[in-house]
Amino acid sequence: MEITKTQNSRLSSVDFDNLEFGRKFSDHMIDVTFKNGSWQEPQITPYAPISFHPSMHALHYGQAVFEGMKAYYVDDETINLFRLDDHHERISNSSERMCIPSMEKEIFIDTLEALIRLDHKWVPKTKGHALYIRPFVFASEEYIAARAAKEYRYMVITSPVAAYYKEGFNPVSLTTTDNYVRAVKGGTGEAKAAGNYGGSFLPAQKAQAEGYTQVLWLDAKENKYVEEVGTMNIFFKINGKLVTPELGGTVLPGITRRSVIAQAKAWDVDVEERRISIDEVFDAHKDGSLEEIFGSGTAAVISPVGLIHHKGDTIELDRDNIGPFAKKMYDTITGIQYGELNDPFNWVHPVKVG
Ligand code: PMP
């Protein structure tokens, strides 16, 4: 790999007490080109604008996928990455679905380690803060033809981000929608494809205009079974059991979801990955067996849900506090990520930077 270091670090311009998600980017980025049938030598270069022709394929046909992960400060010698194998597996699956060549695992990991070593001072030191890592791949060929491109770029940029919750947890409110769907079986819903997000912004905006934080997606066929939230998977604690929608092709297989399930099982909590209808959730609330609802995702880790609206009916849980199970899950997963707790599952990938 070829590394070109910046001559002008922008680190001193960052106000680590006022970080805005996804606004400031660290000094370096990874840039790998795919052409003539293979990935070329990886480059690490100063973060800078890139140039492309208006005919660049991804702009027209949306052949683009991405990942979202974080680097966590442990001490001045160690930065932790989390479940790298799983993120590599997911970007490979997303790529396959979008007809994009996949990046070899060794290059994925080696370039990430090199980038973190180079920009380790960009990893915020405050617990809860982290360096957000955004790998992405897009069709870079200059060619307007509605078929898979022959040239791609794999890039990784990183951005220091604050804890999702600065002053306590704020339970979010969700609404279902009759007018839009997120994913259908056989579609691209289980891939982290750029276009999935583009298609979700209008329904999300409408939900927000009605006073809800996000859309709670139901299945596209019957508009009956719960699937997921904008950038989170969803969990219901019912009668002591943890219930989460099965994956089945339309739900993004969240790495945090997978971690929550593994941790819950390790605590001997029954976990059910199955279809769960919105009516079952409302009935469980009525009969008092619905204990907690929370979302899971890299950004917030665990996000309590305080309200769900569906066709004029509303269920409200505790709208001010996180539930005890969700809090314990949050403390445990973040404890592992920041190297404060043992890592019995071997999730953490420490990078030595000192
Ligand atoms: N669903 C969607 C649609 C998402 O974008 C995300 C965020 N990647 C998630 C779920 C949660 O996935 P993860 O736990 O891997 O961040």
Coordinates of C-alpha atoms and ligand atoms in Angstrom, one line a residue:
M1 CA 0.0 0.0 0.0
E2 CA 1.2 3.5 -0.8
I3 CA 0.9 6.1 1.9
T4 CA 1.1 9.9 1.3
K5 CA 0.9 11.9 4.5
T6 CA -0.6 15.3 4.7
Q7 CA 1.7 18.3 5.2
N8 CA -1.2 20.3 6.8
S9 CA -3.0 18.4 9.5
R10 CA -6.4 20.0 10.2
L11 CA -6.6 18.4 13.7
S12 CA -6.1 21.6 15.6
S13 CA -9.2 23.1 13.9
V14 CA -11.5 20.5 15.5
D15 CA -13.6 21.5 18.5
F16 CA -13.9 18.1 20.2
D17 CA -16.5 19.5 22.6
N18 CA -18.9 20.4 19.8
L19 CA -18.7 17.6 17.3
E20 CA -21.4 17.4 14.7
F21 CA -22.0 14.0 13.1
G22 CA -20.5 13.6 9.7
R23 CA -19.3 17.2 9.2
K24 CA -15.5 17.1 9.8
F25 CA -13.3 14.5 8.3
S26 CA -9.9 13.3 9.4
D27 CA -6.6 14.1 7.6
H28 CA -6.4 10.9 5.5
M29 CA -8.5 8.6 3.4
I30 CA -8.2 5.2 1.8
D31 CA -8.6 5.0 -2.0
V32 CA -8.4 1.8 -4.0
T33 CA -9.3 1.5 -7.7
F34 CA -10.8 -1.5 -9.5
K35 CA -9.9 -1.7 -13.2
N36 CA -8.9 -4.3 -15.7
G37 CA -10.6 -6.9 -13.6
S38 CA -8.8 -6.4 -10.3
W39 CA -8.3 -4.1 -7.3
Q40 CA -5.1 -2.0 -7.7
E41 CA -2.6 -1.1 -5.1
P42 CA -4.3 0.6 -2.1
Q43 CA -3.5 4.3 -1.6
I44 CA -3.8 6.3 1.6
T45 CA -3.8 10.0 0.7
P46 CA -4.6 13.3 2.4
Y47 CA -8.4 13.8 2.6
A48 CA -9.3 15.9 -0.4
P49 CA -12.0 16.4 -3.1
I50 CA -11.9 13.9 -5.9
S51 CA -12.7 14.6 -9.5
F52 CA -14.9 12.7 -11.9
H53 CA -16.7 13.1 -15.2
P54 CA -20.4 13.9 -15.4
S55 CA -20.8 10.5 -17.0
M56 CA -19.6 8.6 -13.9
H57 CA -21.7 5.5 -13.7
A58 CA -22.7 5.6 -10.0
L59 CA -24.3 9.0 -10.4
H60 CA -26.7 7.7 -13.0
Y61 CA -27.4 4.1 -12.0
G62 CA -26.8 4.1 -8.2
Q63 CA -24.3 1.2 -8.2
A64 CA -22.9 2.2 -4.7
V65 CA -22.8 0.5 -1.3
F66 CA -21.4 1.6 2.0
E67 CA -20.6 0.6 5.6
G68 CA -20.7 2.4 9.0
M69 CA -18.5 1.5 11.9
K70 CA -16.6 3.1 14.7
A71 CA -13.1 3.3 16.2
Y72 CA -13.1 3.6 20.0
Y73 CA -10.4 5.2 22.2
V74 CA -9.0 2.9 24.9
D75 CA -5.8 4.6 25.8
D76 CA -2.9 6.4 24.1
E77 CA -1.6 3.1 22.7
T78 CA -4.8 1.4 21.7
I79 CA -7.8 2.1 19.5
N80 CA -10.5 -0.5 19.3
L81 CA -12.3 -1.5 16.1
F82 CA -15.4 -3.6 16.4
R83 CA -16.5 -6.8 14.6
L84 CA -14.4 -6.1 11.5
D85 CA -15.1 -9.6 10.0
D86 CA -18.8 -8.9 10.2
H87 CA -18.5 -5.5 8.6
H88 CA -16.4 -7.0 5.8
E89 CA -18.9 -9.8 5.3
R90 CA -21.7 -7.3 5.1
I91 CA -20.0 -5.0 2.6
S92 CA -19.1 -8.1 0.5
N93 CA -22.8 -9.2 0.5
S94 CA -24.0 -5.7 -0.3
S95 CA -21.5 -5.6 -3.1
E96 CA -22.5 -8.9 -4.5
R97 CA -26.2 -7.8 -4.6
M98 CA -25.3 -4.6 -6.4
C99 CA -23.0 -6.5 -8.8
I100 CA -19.9 -4.7 -7.4
P101 CA -16.6 -6.7 -7.1
S102 CA -15.9 -7.4 -3.4
M103 CA -12.8 -6.1 -1.6
E104 CA -10.5 -8.7 -0.2
K105 CA -10.7 -9.1 3.6
E106 CA -7.0 -8.7 4.1
I107 CA -6.9 -5.3 2.2
F108 CA -10.1 -4.2 4.0
I109 CA -8.4 -4.8 7.4
D110 CA -4.8 -3.8 6.6
T111 CA -5.8 -0.4 5.1
L112 CA -8.2 0.3 8.0
E113 CA -5.5 -0.4 10.5
A114 CA -3.0 1.8 8.6
L115 CA -5.6 4.6 8.4
I116 CA -6.3 4.4 12.2
R117 CA -2.6 4.4 13.0
L118 CA -2.1 7.5 10.9
D119 CA -5.2 9.4 12.2
H120 CA -5.4 8.0 15.7
K121 CA -5.3 11.5 17.2
W122 CA -8.6 12.1 15.6
V123 CA -10.3 9.5 17.7
P124 CA -12.1 11.5 20.5
K125 CA -11.0 10.5 24.0
T126 CA -14.3 11.1 25.8
K127 CA -16.3 7.9 26.6
G128 CA -19.2 7.6 24.2
H129 CA -17.5 9.7 21.5
A130 CA -15.8 7.8 18.6
L131 CA -14.3 8.1 15.2
Y132 CA -17.0 7.1 12.7
I133 CA -15.6 5.1 9.8
R134 CA -17.4 5.2 6.4
P135 CA -16.1 2.7 3.9
F136 CA -17.9 3.0 0.5
V137 CA -17.7 1.6 -3.0
F138 CA -19.1 3.2 -6.2
A139 CA -19.0 2.6 -9.9
S140 CA -16.5 5.1 -11.2
E141 CA -16.5 4.2 -14.9
E142 CA -17.1 7.0 -17.3
Y143 CA -19.8 5.3 -19.3
I144 CA -23.5 5.8 -19.5
A145 CA -24.8 2.3 -20.0
A146 CA -27.4 0.5 -18.0
R147 CA -25.3 -2.5 -17.1
A148 CA -22.8 -3.2 -14.3
A149 CA -19.7 -0.9 -14.5
K150 CA -16.2 -2.2 -15.1
E151 CA -14.4 0.3 -12.9
Y152 CA -15.0 1.1 -9.2
R153 CA -13.5 3.0 -6.3
Y154 CA -13.4 1.8 -2.8
M155 CA -12.8 4.6 -0.3
V156 CA -12.8 5.1 3.4
I157 CA -13.2 8.4 5.2
T158 CA -13.5 9.0 8.9
S159 CA -15.2 11.6 11.1
P160 CA -15.0 12.3 14.8
V161 CA -18.5 12.1 16.4
A162 CA -20.0 12.8 19.8
A163 CA -21.9 10.4 21.9
Y164 CA -25.4 10.0 20.5
Y165 CA -26.9 10.9 23.8
K166 CA -25.3 13.9 25.4
E167 CA -27.7 14.4 28.3
G168 CA -29.3 11.1 29.1
F169 CA -31.3 8.9 26.7
N170 CA -34.1 10.4 24.8
P171 CA -36.6 7.7 23.8
V172 CA -37.6 8.2 20.1
S173 CA -41.2 8.1 18.7
L174 CA -42.0 6.1 15.6
T175 CA -44.9 5.9 13.2
T176 CA -45.8 3.3 10.6
T177 CA -46.9 4.5 7.1
D178 CA -49.5 3.3 4.6
N179 CA -48.0 5.1 1.7
Y180 CA -44.5 3.9 1.3
V181 CA -42.4 0.7 1.7
R182 CA -38.7 0.3 2.3
A183 CA -37.9 -3.1 0.9
V184 CA -39.4 -6.1 -0.8
K185 CA -38.2 -9.7 -0.8
G186 CA -35.8 -10.1 -3.7
G187 CA -35.1 -6.4 -3.7
T188 CA -32.0 -4.6 -2.2
G189 CA -33.3 -4.1 1.4
E190 CA -30.7 -6.4 3.0
A191 CA -27.9 -4.7 1.2
K192 CA -26.4 -1.4 2.5
A193 CA -27.1 0.1 -0.9
A194 CA -27.0 3.9 -1.3
G195 CA -30.3 4.0 -3.1
N196 CA -32.2 2.4 -0.2
Y197 CA -31.5 5.5 1.9
G198 CA -32.3 8.0 -0.9
G199 CA -35.7 6.3 -1.1
S200 CA -36.3 6.6 2.6
F201 CA -35.8 10.3 3.0
L202 CA -39.3 11.5 1.8
P203 CA -41.2 9.2 4.1
A204 CA -38.9 10.1 7.0
Q205 CA -39.5 13.8 6.3
K206 CA -43.2 13.3 6.3
A207 CA -43.0 11.4 9.6
Q208 CA -41.0 14.2 11.1
A209 CA -43.5 16.8 9.9
E210 CA -46.1 14.9 11.8
G211 CA -44.0 15.0 15.0
Y212 CA -42.4 11.5 14.9
T213 CA -38.6 10.8 15.0
Q214 CA -38.6 8.1 12.3
V215 CA -40.7 5.6 10.3
L216 CA -41.2 2.1 11.7
W217 CA -41.2 0.0 8.5
L218 CA -43.7 -2.7 8.1
D219 CA -43.4 -5.5 5.5
A220 CA -44.2 -4.3 1.9
K221 CA -46.7 -7.1 1.1
E222 CA -49.2 -7.1 3.9
N223 CA -48.2 -3.9 5.7
K224 CA -48.5 -6.0 8.9
Y225 CA -45.2 -7.3 10.1
V226 CA -42.6 -5.1 11.8
E227 CA -39.3 -4.9 9.9
E228 CA -36.9 -2.1 11.1
V229 CA -36.4 1.7 11.6
G230 CA -34.5 4.2 9.4
T231 CA -31.0 3.2 10.5
M232 CA -31.8 0.8 13.3
N233 CA -33.0 -2.8 13.9
I234 CA -35.8 -3.1 16.4
F235 CA -36.3 -5.2 19.6
F236 CA -39.3 -5.8 21.8
K237 CA -39.0 -7.2 25.3
I238 CA -42.3 -9.1 25.8
N239 CA -43.0 -11.2 28.9
G240 CA -39.3 -11.6 29.7
K241 CA -38.4 -12.6 26.1
L242 CA -36.5 -10.6 23.5
V243 CA -38.3 -10.6 20.2
T244 CA -36.9 -9.1 17.0
P245 CA -38.0 -9.4 13.4
E246 CA -36.3 -12.2 11.5
L247 CA -34.0 -11.0 8.7
G248 CA -35.5 -12.8 5.6
G249 CA -34.1 -10.6 2.9
T250 CA -35.8 -7.3 3.6
V251 CA -34.1 -6.2 6.8
L252 CA -30.6 -4.9 7.1
P253 CA -28.5 -7.5 9.1
G254 CA -27.3 -5.1 11.7
I255 CA -24.0 -5.8 13.5
T256 CA -25.4 -4.3 16.7
R257 CA -28.5 -6.5 16.3
R258 CA -26.2 -9.5 16.1
S259 CA -24.3 -8.4 19.2
V260 CA -27.5 -7.7 21.2
I261 CA -28.8 -11.2 20.3
A262 CA -25.5 -12.9 21.3
Q263 CA -25.3 -10.9 24.6
A264 CA -28.9 -11.6 25.5
K265 CA -28.4 -15.3 24.9
A266 CA -25.3 -15.2 27.1
W267 CA -27.5 -13.8 29.8
D268 CA -29.9 -16.7 29.3
V269 CA -32.6 -14.5 28.0
D270 CA -34.9 -16.2 25.4
V271 CA -34.4 -14.6 22.0
E272 CA -36.9 -15.0 19.3
E273 CA -36.1 -14.0 15.7
R274 CA -39.4 -14.3 14.0
R275 CA -42.2 -12.4 12.3
I276 CA -43.9 -10.0 14.7
S277 CA -47.0 -8.1 13.6
I278 CA -47.7 -4.6 14.7
D279 CA -51.0 -5.9 16.2
E280 CA -49.1 -8.3 18.4
V281 CA -47.0 -5.3 19.7
F282 CA -50.2 -3.3 20.4
D283 CA -51.9 -6.3 22.1
A284 CA -48.8 -7.0 24.2
H285 CA -49.0 -3.3 25.3
K286 CA -52.7 -3.7 26.1
D287 CA -52.2 -6.8 28.3
G288 CA -49.2 -5.4 30.1
S289 CA -46.6 -7.9 28.8
L290 CA -44.8 -5.3 26.6
E291 CA -41.8 -4.3 28.8
E292 CA -39.4 -2.4 26.6
I293 CA -38.8 -1.4 22.9
F294 CA -35.5 -0.3 21.6
G295 CA -33.6 0.1 18.4
S296 CA -30.0 -1.1 17.8
G297 CA -27.4 0.5 15.5
T298 CA -23.8 1.6 15.3
A299 CA -24.6 5.3 15.7
A300 CA -26.5 5.1 19.0
V301 CA -25.8 1.5 20.0
I302 CA -29.2 1.2 21.8
S303 CA -32.0 3.7 21.3
P304 CA -35.0 3.4 23.5
V305 CA -38.4 3.8 21.8
G306 CA -41.0 5.7 23.8
L307 CA -43.9 5.8 21.4
I308 CA -45.3 4.0 18.4
H309 CA -48.2 5.3 16.2
H310 CA -50.0 3.0 13.8
K311 CA -53.2 3.9 11.9
G312 CA -54.5 6.4 14.5
D313 CA -53.6 4.3 17.6
T314 CA -50.7 5.1 19.8
I315 CA -48.8 3.1 22.4
E316 CA -46.7 5.0 24.9
L317 CA -44.0 3.5 27.1
D318 CA -41.7 5.5 29.3
R319 CA -40.9 8.6 27.3
D320 CA -38.2 10.0 29.6
N321 CA -36.1 7.0 30.5
I322 CA -34.4 4.1 28.9
G323 CA -35.6 0.7 30.1
P324 CA -33.4 -1.4 32.5
F325 CA -32.7 -4.2 29.9
A326 CA -31.8 -1.7 27.2
K327 CA -29.6 0.2 29.6
K328 CA -27.8 -2.9 30.7
M329 CA -27.3 -3.9 27.0
Y330 CA -26.0 -0.4 26.2
D331 CA -23.6 -0.4 29.1
T332 CA -22.3 -3.9 28.3
I333 CA -21.8 -3.4 24.5
T334 CA -20.1 0.0 25.0
G335 CA -18.1 -1.4 27.8
I336 CA -16.7 -4.1 25.5
Q337 CA -16.2 -1.5 22.7
Y338 CA -14.1 0.8 24.9
G339 CA -12.1 -2.0 26.4
E340 CA -13.6 -1.6 29.9
L341 CA -15.2 -5.0 30.0
N342 CA -13.9 -8.4 29.0
D343 CA -14.6 -9.4 25.4
P344 CA -15.8 -13.0 25.7
F345 CA -17.0 -13.0 22.1
N346 CA -13.8 -11.8 20.5
W347 CA -15.6 -8.8 18.9
V348 CA -12.9 -6.2 19.5
H349 CA -10.0 -5.7 17.1
P350 CA -7.4 -3.6 18.9
V351 CA -5.0 -1.4 16.8
K352 CA -1.7 -0.5 18.5
V353 CA -1.0 3.1 17.8
G354 CA 1.5 4.1 20.4
Ligands
PMP1 N1 -30.9 -0.9 9.5 C1 -30.5 0.0 8.7 C2 -31.4 0.3 7.5 C3 -29.3 0.7 8.9 O1 -28.9 1.6 8.0 C4 -28.5 0.4 10.0 C5 -27.2 1.1 10.2 N2 -26.1 0.4 9.6 C6 -29.0 -0.6 10.9 C7 -30.2 -1.2 10.6 C8 -28.1 -1.1 12.1 O2 -27.0 -1.7 11.6 P1 -25.6 -1.7 12.5 O3 -26.0 -2.3 13.8 O4 -24.7 -2.6 11.7 O5 -25.2 -0.3 12.5

